[in-house]
Coordinates of C-alpha atoms in Angstrom, one line a residue:
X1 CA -14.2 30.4 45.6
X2 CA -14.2 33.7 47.8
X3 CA -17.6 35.8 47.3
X4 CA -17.6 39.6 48.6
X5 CA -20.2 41.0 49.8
X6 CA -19.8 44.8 48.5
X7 CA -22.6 47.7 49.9
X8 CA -20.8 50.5 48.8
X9 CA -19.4 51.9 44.8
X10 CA -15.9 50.9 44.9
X11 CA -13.9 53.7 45.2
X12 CA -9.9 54.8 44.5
X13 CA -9.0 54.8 47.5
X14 CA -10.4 51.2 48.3
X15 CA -8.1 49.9 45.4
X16 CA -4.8 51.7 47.0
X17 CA -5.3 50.6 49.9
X18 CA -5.4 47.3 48.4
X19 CA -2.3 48.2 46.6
X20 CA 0.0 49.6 49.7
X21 CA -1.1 46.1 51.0
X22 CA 0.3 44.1 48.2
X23 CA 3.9 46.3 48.2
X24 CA 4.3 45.8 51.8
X25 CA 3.1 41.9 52.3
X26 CA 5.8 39.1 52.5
X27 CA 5.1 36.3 50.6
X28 CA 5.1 32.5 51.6
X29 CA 8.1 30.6 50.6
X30 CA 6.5 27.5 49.3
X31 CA 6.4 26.8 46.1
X32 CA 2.3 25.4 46.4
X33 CA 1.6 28.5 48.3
X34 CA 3.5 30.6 45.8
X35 CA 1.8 28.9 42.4
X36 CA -1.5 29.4 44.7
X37 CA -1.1 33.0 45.2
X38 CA 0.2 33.5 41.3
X39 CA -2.6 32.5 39.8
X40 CA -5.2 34.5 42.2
X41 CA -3.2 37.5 41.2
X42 CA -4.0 36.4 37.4
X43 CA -7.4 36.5 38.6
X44 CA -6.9 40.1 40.5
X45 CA -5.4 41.1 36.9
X46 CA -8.0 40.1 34.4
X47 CA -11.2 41.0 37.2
X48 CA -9.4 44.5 37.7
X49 CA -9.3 44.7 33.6
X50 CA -12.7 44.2 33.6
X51 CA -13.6 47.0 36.0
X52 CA -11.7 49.3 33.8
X53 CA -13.6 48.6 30.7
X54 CA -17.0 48.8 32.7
X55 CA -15.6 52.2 34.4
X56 CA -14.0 53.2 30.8
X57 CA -17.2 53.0 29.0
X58 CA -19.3 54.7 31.9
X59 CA -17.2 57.7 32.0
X60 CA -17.6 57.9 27.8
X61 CA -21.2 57.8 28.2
X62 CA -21.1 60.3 31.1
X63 CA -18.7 62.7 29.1
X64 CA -21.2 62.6 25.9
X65 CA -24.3 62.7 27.3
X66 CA -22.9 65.9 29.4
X67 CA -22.0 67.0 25.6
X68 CA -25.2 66.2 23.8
X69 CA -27.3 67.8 26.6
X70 CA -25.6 71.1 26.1
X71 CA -26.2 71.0 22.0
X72 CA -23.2 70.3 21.2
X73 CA -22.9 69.0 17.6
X74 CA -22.5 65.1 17.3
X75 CA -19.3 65.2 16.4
X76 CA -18.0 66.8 19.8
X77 CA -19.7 64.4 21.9
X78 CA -16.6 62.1 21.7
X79 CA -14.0 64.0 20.9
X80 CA -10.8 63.9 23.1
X81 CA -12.5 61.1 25.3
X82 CA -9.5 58.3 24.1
X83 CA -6.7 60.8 24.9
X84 CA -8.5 61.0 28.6
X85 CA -8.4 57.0 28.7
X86 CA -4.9 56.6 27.8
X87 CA -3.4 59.5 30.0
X88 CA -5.5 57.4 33.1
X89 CA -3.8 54.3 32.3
X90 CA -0.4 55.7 31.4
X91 CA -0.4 55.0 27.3
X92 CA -0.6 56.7 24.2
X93 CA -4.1 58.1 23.0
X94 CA -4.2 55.5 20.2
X95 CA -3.9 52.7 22.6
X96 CA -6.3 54.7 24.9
X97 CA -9.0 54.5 21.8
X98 CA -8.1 50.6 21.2
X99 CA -9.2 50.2 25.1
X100 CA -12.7 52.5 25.0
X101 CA -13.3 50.8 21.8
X102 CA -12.7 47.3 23.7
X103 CA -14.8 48.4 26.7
X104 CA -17.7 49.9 24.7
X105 CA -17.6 45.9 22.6
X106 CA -17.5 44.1 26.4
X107 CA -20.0 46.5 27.7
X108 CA -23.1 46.8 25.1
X109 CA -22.2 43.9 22.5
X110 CA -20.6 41.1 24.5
X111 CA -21.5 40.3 27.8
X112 CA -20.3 36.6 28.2
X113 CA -16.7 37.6 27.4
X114 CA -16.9 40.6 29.9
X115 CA -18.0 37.8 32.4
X116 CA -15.2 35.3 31.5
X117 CA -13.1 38.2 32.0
X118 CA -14.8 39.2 35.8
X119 CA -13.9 35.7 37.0
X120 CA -10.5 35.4 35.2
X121 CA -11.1 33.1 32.8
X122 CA -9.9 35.4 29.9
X123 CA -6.8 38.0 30.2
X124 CA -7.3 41.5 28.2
X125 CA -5.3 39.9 25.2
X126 CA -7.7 37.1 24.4
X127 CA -10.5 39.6 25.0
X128 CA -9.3 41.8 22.0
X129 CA -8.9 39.1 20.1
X130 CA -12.7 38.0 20.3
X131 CA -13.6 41.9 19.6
X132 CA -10.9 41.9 16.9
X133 CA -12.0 38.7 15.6
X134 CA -15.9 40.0 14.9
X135 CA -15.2 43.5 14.9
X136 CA -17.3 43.6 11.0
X137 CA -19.9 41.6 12.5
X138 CA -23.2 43.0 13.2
X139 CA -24.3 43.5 16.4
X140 CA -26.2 40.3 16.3
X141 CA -24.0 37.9 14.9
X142 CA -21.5 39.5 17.3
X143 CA -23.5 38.7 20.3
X144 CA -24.3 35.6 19.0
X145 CA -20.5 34.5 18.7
X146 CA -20.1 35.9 22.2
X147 CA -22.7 32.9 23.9
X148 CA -21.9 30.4 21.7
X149 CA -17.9 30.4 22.8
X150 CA -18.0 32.8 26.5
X151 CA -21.4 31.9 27.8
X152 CA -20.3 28.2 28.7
X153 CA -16.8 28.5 30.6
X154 CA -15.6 24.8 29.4
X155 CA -15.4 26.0 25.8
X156 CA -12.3 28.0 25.9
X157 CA -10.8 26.5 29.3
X158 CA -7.3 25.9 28.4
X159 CA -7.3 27.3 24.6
X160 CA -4.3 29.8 23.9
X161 CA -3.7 32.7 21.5
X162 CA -3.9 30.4 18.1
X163 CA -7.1 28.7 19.2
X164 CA -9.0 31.3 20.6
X165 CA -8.8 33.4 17.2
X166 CA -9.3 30.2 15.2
X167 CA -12.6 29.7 16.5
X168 CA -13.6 32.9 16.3
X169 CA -12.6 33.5 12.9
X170 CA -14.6 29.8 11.9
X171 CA -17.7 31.0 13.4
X172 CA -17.4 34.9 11.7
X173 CA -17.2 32.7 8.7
X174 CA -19.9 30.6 9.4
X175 CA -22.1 33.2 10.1
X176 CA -21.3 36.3 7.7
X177 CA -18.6 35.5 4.8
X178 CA -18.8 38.7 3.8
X179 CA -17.4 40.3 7.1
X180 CA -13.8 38.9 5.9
X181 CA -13.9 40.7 2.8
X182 CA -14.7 43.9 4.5
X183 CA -12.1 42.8 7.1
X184 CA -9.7 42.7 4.3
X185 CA -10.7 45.9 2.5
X186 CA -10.4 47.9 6.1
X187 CA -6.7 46.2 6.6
X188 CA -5.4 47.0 3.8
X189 CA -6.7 50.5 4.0
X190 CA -4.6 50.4 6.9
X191 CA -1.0 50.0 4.9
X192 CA 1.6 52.0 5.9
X193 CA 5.3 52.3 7.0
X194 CA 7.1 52.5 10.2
X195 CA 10.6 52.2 11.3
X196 CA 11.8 51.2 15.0
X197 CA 15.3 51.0 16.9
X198 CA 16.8 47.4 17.0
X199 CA 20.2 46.2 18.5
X200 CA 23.5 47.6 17.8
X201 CA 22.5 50.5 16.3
X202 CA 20.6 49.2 13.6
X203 CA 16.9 50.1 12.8
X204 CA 13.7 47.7 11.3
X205 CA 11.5 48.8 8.3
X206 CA 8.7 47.5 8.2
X207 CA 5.7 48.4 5.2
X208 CA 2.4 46.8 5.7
X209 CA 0.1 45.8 2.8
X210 CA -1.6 43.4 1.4
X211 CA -0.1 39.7 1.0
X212 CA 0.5 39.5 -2.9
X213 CA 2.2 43.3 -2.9
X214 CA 4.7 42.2 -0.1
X215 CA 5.8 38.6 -1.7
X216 CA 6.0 40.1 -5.0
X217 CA 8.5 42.9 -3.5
X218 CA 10.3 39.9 -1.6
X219 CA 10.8 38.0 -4.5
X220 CA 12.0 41.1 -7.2
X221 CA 14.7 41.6 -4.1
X222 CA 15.7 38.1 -4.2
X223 CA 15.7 37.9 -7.8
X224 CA 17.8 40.8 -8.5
X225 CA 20.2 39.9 -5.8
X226 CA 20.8 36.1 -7.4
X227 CA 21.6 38.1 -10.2
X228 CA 24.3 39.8 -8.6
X229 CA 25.5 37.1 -6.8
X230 CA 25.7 34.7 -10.5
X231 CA 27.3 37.5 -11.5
X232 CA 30.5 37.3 -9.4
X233 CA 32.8 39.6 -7.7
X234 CA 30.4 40.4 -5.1
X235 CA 31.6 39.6 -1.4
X236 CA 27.8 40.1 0.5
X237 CA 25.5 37.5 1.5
X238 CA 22.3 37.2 -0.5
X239 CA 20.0 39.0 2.7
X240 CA 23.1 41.9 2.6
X241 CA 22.4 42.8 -0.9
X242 CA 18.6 42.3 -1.2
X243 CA 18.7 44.9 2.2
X244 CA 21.2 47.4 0.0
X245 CA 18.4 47.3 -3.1
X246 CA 15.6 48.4 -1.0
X247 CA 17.5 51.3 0.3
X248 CA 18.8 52.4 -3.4
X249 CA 15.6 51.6 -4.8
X250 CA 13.7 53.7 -2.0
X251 CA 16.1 56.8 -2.0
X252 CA 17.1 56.5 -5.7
X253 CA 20.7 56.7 -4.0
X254 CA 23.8 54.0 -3.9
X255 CA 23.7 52.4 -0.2
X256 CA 27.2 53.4 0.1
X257 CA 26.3 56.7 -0.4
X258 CA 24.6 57.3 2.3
X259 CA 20.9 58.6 2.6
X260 CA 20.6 61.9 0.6
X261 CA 18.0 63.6 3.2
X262 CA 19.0 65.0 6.6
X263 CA 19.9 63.0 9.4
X264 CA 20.1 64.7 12.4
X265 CA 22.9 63.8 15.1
X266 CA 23.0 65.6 18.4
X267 CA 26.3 64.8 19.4
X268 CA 28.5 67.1 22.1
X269 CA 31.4 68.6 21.6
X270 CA 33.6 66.7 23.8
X271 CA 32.7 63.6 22.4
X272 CA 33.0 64.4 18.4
X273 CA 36.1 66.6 18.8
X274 CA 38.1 64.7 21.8
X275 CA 36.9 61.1 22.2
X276 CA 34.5 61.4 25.1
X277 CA 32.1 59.0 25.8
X278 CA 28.8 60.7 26.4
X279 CA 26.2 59.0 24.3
X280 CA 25.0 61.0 20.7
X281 CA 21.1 60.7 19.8
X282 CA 20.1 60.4 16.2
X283 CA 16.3 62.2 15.4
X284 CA 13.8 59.4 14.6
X285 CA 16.0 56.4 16.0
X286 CA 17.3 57.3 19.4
X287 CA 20.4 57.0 21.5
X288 CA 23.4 55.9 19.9
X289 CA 27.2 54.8 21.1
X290 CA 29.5 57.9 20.7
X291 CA 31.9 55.2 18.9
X292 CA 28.6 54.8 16.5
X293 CA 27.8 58.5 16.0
X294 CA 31.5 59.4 15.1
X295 CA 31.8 56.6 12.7
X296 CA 28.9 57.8 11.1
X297 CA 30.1 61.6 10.4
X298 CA 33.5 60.4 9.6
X299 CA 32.3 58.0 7.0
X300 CA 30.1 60.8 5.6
X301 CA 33.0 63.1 5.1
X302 CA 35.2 60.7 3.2
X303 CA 31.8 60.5 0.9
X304 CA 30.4 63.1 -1.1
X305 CA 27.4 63.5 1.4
X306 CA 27.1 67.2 2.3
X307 CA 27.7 67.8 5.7
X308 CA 26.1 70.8 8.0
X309 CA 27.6 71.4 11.7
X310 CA 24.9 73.8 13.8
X311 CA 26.0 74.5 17.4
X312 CA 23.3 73.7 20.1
X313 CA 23.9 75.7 23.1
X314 CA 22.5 73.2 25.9
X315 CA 23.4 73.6 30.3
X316 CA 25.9 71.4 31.1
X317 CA 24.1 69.7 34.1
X318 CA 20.8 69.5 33.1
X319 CA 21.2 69.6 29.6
X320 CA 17.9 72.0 28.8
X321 CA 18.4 73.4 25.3
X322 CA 18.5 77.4 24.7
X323 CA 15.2 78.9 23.2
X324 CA 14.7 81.1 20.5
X325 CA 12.4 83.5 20.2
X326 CA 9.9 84.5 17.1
X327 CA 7.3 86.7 16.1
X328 CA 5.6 84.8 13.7
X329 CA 2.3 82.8 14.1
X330 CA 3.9 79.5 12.2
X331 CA 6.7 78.2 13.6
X332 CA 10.1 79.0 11.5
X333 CA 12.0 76.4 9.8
X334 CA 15.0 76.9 12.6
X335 CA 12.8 76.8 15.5
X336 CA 10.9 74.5 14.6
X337 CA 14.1 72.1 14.0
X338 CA 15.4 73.0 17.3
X339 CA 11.5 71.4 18.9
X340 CA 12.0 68.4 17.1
X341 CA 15.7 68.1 18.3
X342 CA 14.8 69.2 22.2
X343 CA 11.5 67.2 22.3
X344 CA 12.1 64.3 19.9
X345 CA 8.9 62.4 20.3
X346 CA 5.4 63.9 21.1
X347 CA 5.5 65.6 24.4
X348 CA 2.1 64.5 25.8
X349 CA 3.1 62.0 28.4
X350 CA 3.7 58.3 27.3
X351 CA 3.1 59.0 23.7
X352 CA 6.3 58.0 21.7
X353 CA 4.5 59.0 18.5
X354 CA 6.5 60.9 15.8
X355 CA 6.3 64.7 16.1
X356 CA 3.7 65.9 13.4
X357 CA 3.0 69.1 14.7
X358 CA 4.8 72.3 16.2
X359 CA 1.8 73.1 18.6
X360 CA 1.7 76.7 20.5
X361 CA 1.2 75.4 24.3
X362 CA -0.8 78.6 25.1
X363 CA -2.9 79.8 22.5
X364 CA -1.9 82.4 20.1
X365 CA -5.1 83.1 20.2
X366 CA -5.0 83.7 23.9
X367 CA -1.6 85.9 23.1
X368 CA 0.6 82.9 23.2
X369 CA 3.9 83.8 21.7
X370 CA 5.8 81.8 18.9
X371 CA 9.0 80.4 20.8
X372 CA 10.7 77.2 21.7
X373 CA 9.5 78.1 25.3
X374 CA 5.8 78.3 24.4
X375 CA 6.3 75.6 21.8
X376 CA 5.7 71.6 21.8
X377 CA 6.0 69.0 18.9
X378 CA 3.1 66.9 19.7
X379 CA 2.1 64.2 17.8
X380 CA -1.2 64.6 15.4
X381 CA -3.9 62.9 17.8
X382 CA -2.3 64.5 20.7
X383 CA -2.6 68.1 19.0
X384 CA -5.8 67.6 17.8
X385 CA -7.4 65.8 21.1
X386 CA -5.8 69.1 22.9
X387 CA -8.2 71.4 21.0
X388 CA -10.8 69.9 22.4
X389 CA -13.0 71.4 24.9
X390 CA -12.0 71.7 28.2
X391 CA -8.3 70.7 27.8
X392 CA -5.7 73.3 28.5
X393 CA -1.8 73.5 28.7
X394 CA 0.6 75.3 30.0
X395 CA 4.8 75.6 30.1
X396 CA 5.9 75.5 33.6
X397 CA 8.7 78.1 34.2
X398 CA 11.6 77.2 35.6
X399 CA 15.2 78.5 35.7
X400 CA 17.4 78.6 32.6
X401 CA 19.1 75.6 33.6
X402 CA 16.2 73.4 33.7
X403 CA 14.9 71.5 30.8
X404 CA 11.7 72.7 29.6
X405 CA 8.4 71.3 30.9
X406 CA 5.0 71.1 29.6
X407 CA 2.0 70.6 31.8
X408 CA -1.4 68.9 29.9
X409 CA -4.5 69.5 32.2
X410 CA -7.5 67.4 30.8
X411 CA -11.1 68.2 31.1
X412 CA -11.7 66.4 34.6
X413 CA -8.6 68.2 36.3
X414 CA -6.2 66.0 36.0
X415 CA -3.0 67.3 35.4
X416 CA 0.4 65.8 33.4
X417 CA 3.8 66.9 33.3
X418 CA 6.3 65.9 30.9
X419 CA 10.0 67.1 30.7
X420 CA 11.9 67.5 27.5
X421 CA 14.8 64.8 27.5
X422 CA 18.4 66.1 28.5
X423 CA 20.8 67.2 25.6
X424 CA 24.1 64.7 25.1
X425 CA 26.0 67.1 26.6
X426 CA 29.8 67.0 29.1
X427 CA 29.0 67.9 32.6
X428 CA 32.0 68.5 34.2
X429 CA 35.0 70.1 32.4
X430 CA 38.9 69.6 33.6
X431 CA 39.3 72.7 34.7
X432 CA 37.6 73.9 37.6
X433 CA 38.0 77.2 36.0
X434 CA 35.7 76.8 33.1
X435 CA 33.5 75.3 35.1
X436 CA 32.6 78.3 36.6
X437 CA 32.5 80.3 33.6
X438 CA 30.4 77.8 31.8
X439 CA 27.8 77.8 34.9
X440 CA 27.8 81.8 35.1
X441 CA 26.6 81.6 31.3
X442 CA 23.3 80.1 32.9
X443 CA 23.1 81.7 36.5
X444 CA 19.5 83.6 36.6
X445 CA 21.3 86.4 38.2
X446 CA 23.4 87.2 35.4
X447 CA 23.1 90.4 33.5

């Protein structure tokens, strides 16, 4: 074991230089020396975790004290704090709360597993599940969990995932039966629905609640699709049909009609009208294949679906998307419709959330105006966490060409960019001719 000797606060710069010495070392062939040095960099990873909860919590506390001292009410002293914390570490704010609620357990309520953590013992993931594990404990029995499984380090040594939470749960058992029940009651007041991408263009959705509710809606589907299938005639597997139910029996529409709310496809022209190969994106799913995105709009006209085409006039290089401008305070339908197309997902930097809100990015309070330029769909947290005190925003003029930016400055100075993502649009035409009358459309200079 390697002790340092440390007479000095460890600073930022002490880390990077650490860092620039990692991304420029060459490493020892041999495979001894190689496991060697892979498991010290474990250590590196779950001590450096550590010092990020201890660091996390400190600046909290710093933050609401500073707060409370200046009579704020209570319920400013924290506010904003988790969108601070995830911004730092480069994640959304909800995952920047789920860290300062970690490193406020480690710091006040469970000092053995902070410790464990310090000398590597435990990585981040088996640390939340201890604090998720006796998260409706008391203080007490918490703390008590804490020494009776961290204090010793032979008592977890070699225990995974499965174990870990096993003994956990035994001893929140042991200790407080109760807790589970109100570990039940706040899951379940968690339910909710969520869809996300998966391969080949497909899409999961998922609803969480309680146990019973989700086996008795797994077996109605099954049920009702034996029937079908008894019935004869039908050519889909059993999982093909029960899939088709839940969609009819969601949107109260036939699955080979089609879904009778609007789907949005960005799609250029090129590659709807003459086969090009530029990828479409479909609002709340993502990039699609072109091959995909026409297949889709063809099958919809040989339905009854109604079908809407709205031109998007985007640059050809960059692909920024052409404001609009507005007088009103609240966002009109249109432009509003034309931020969720340009921005897609929140626009606070690595937040993927769903937009919720058409937020004006200056004020119009301050004389902000309504317009795509001065407008960002940001998800609920974000738009809320950005009222805050001390936070600020701005949109960073650029040229007409340039896809719209959005700069977040937080309370300590730090500043975020983020860049609306380009438009599925051509870049280069055949002719060389309308290729310079495209690019004149979008010269500055222009009258």
């Amino acid at each position: 074991m390697v002790t340092a000797l440390q007479d000095s606060p460890l600073t930022s710069d002490d880390l990077l230089r650490f860092v620039a010495r990692l991304q420029s070392s060459d490493f020892d062939a041999d495979a001894a020396a190689g496991i060697d040095l892979i498991s010290a960099l474990e250590t590196v990873k779950c001590a450096s975790v550590a010092a990020q909860a201890v660091v996390t919590d400190a600046v909290a506390t710093s933050i609401s004290n500073e707060r409370r001292e200046r009579g704020k009410p209570k319920a400013q002293w924290r506010t904003g704090i988790a969108s601070q914390i995830g911004l730092a570490r480069r994640e959304s704010p909800n995952r920047g709360s789920t860290h300062l609620g970690l490193a406020r357990a480690l710091v006040h309520e469970m000092p053995h597993t902070l410790a464990r953590l310090r000398a590597g013992d435990l990585n981040e993931w088996r640390a939340m599940i201890l604090a998720r594990e006796t998260a409706c404990l008391t203080v007490e029995d918490r703390r008590t969990i804490d020494e009776r499984l961290c204090a010793d380090p032979a008592i977890l040594a070699g225990a995974g995932d499965r174990t870990i939470e096993g003994r956990a749960r035994a001893l929140a058992n042991e200790l407080d039966a109760a807790s589970q029940v109100k570990r039940r009651a706040k899951a379940y007041a968690a339910r909710r629905t969520s869809t996300r991408p998966a391969p080949e263009s497909m899409g999961l959705f998922t609803v969480l609640t309680s146990m019973e509710k989700t086996v008795c809606m797994w077996a109605t589907l099954r049920r009702d699709a034996d029937t079908i299938i008894n019935t004869g005639g039908d050519t889909r597997t059993r999982d093909q049909i029960m899939a088709d139910l839940a969609f009819e029996r969601i949107t109260g529409a036939a699955a080979a009609q089609g879904p009778p709310v609007t789907v949005d496809i960005v799609i250029s022209d090129s590659t709807l009208l003459a086969g090009a190969n530029t990828s479409a994106y479909m609002h709340g799913h993502g990039d699609i294949p072109s091959d995909v995105a026409r297949q889709l709009i063809s099958d919809a006209l040989d339905s009854e679906t109604h079908i809407a085409l709205r031109r998007l006039y985007a640059h050809p290089t960059s692909g920024a998307l052409t404001a609009v401008e507005s007088t009103s305070r609240a966002f009109p339908t249109a432009l509003g419709r034309l931020i969720d197309l340009r921005d897609r997902t929140c626009r606070t930097p690595w937040c993927d959330a769903p937009i919720r809100h058409h937020d004006h990015i200056r004020p119009h309070s301050a004389g902000g105006r309504t317009s795509a330029e001065n407008g960002a769909g940001l998800c609920a947290a974000c738009n809320y966490a950005k009222e805050g005190e001390g936070w600020t925003a701005e949109a960073v003029r650029g040229t007409r060409s340039e896809r719209h930016r959005y700069r977040l400055i937080s309370p300590t100075g730090h500043t975020y960019d983020s860049s609306a993502p380009p438009m599925p649009v051509i870049e280069i035409y055949n002719s060389p001719a309308e290729n310079v009358m495209l690019l004149g459309l979008f010269d500055d200079d222009a009258a």
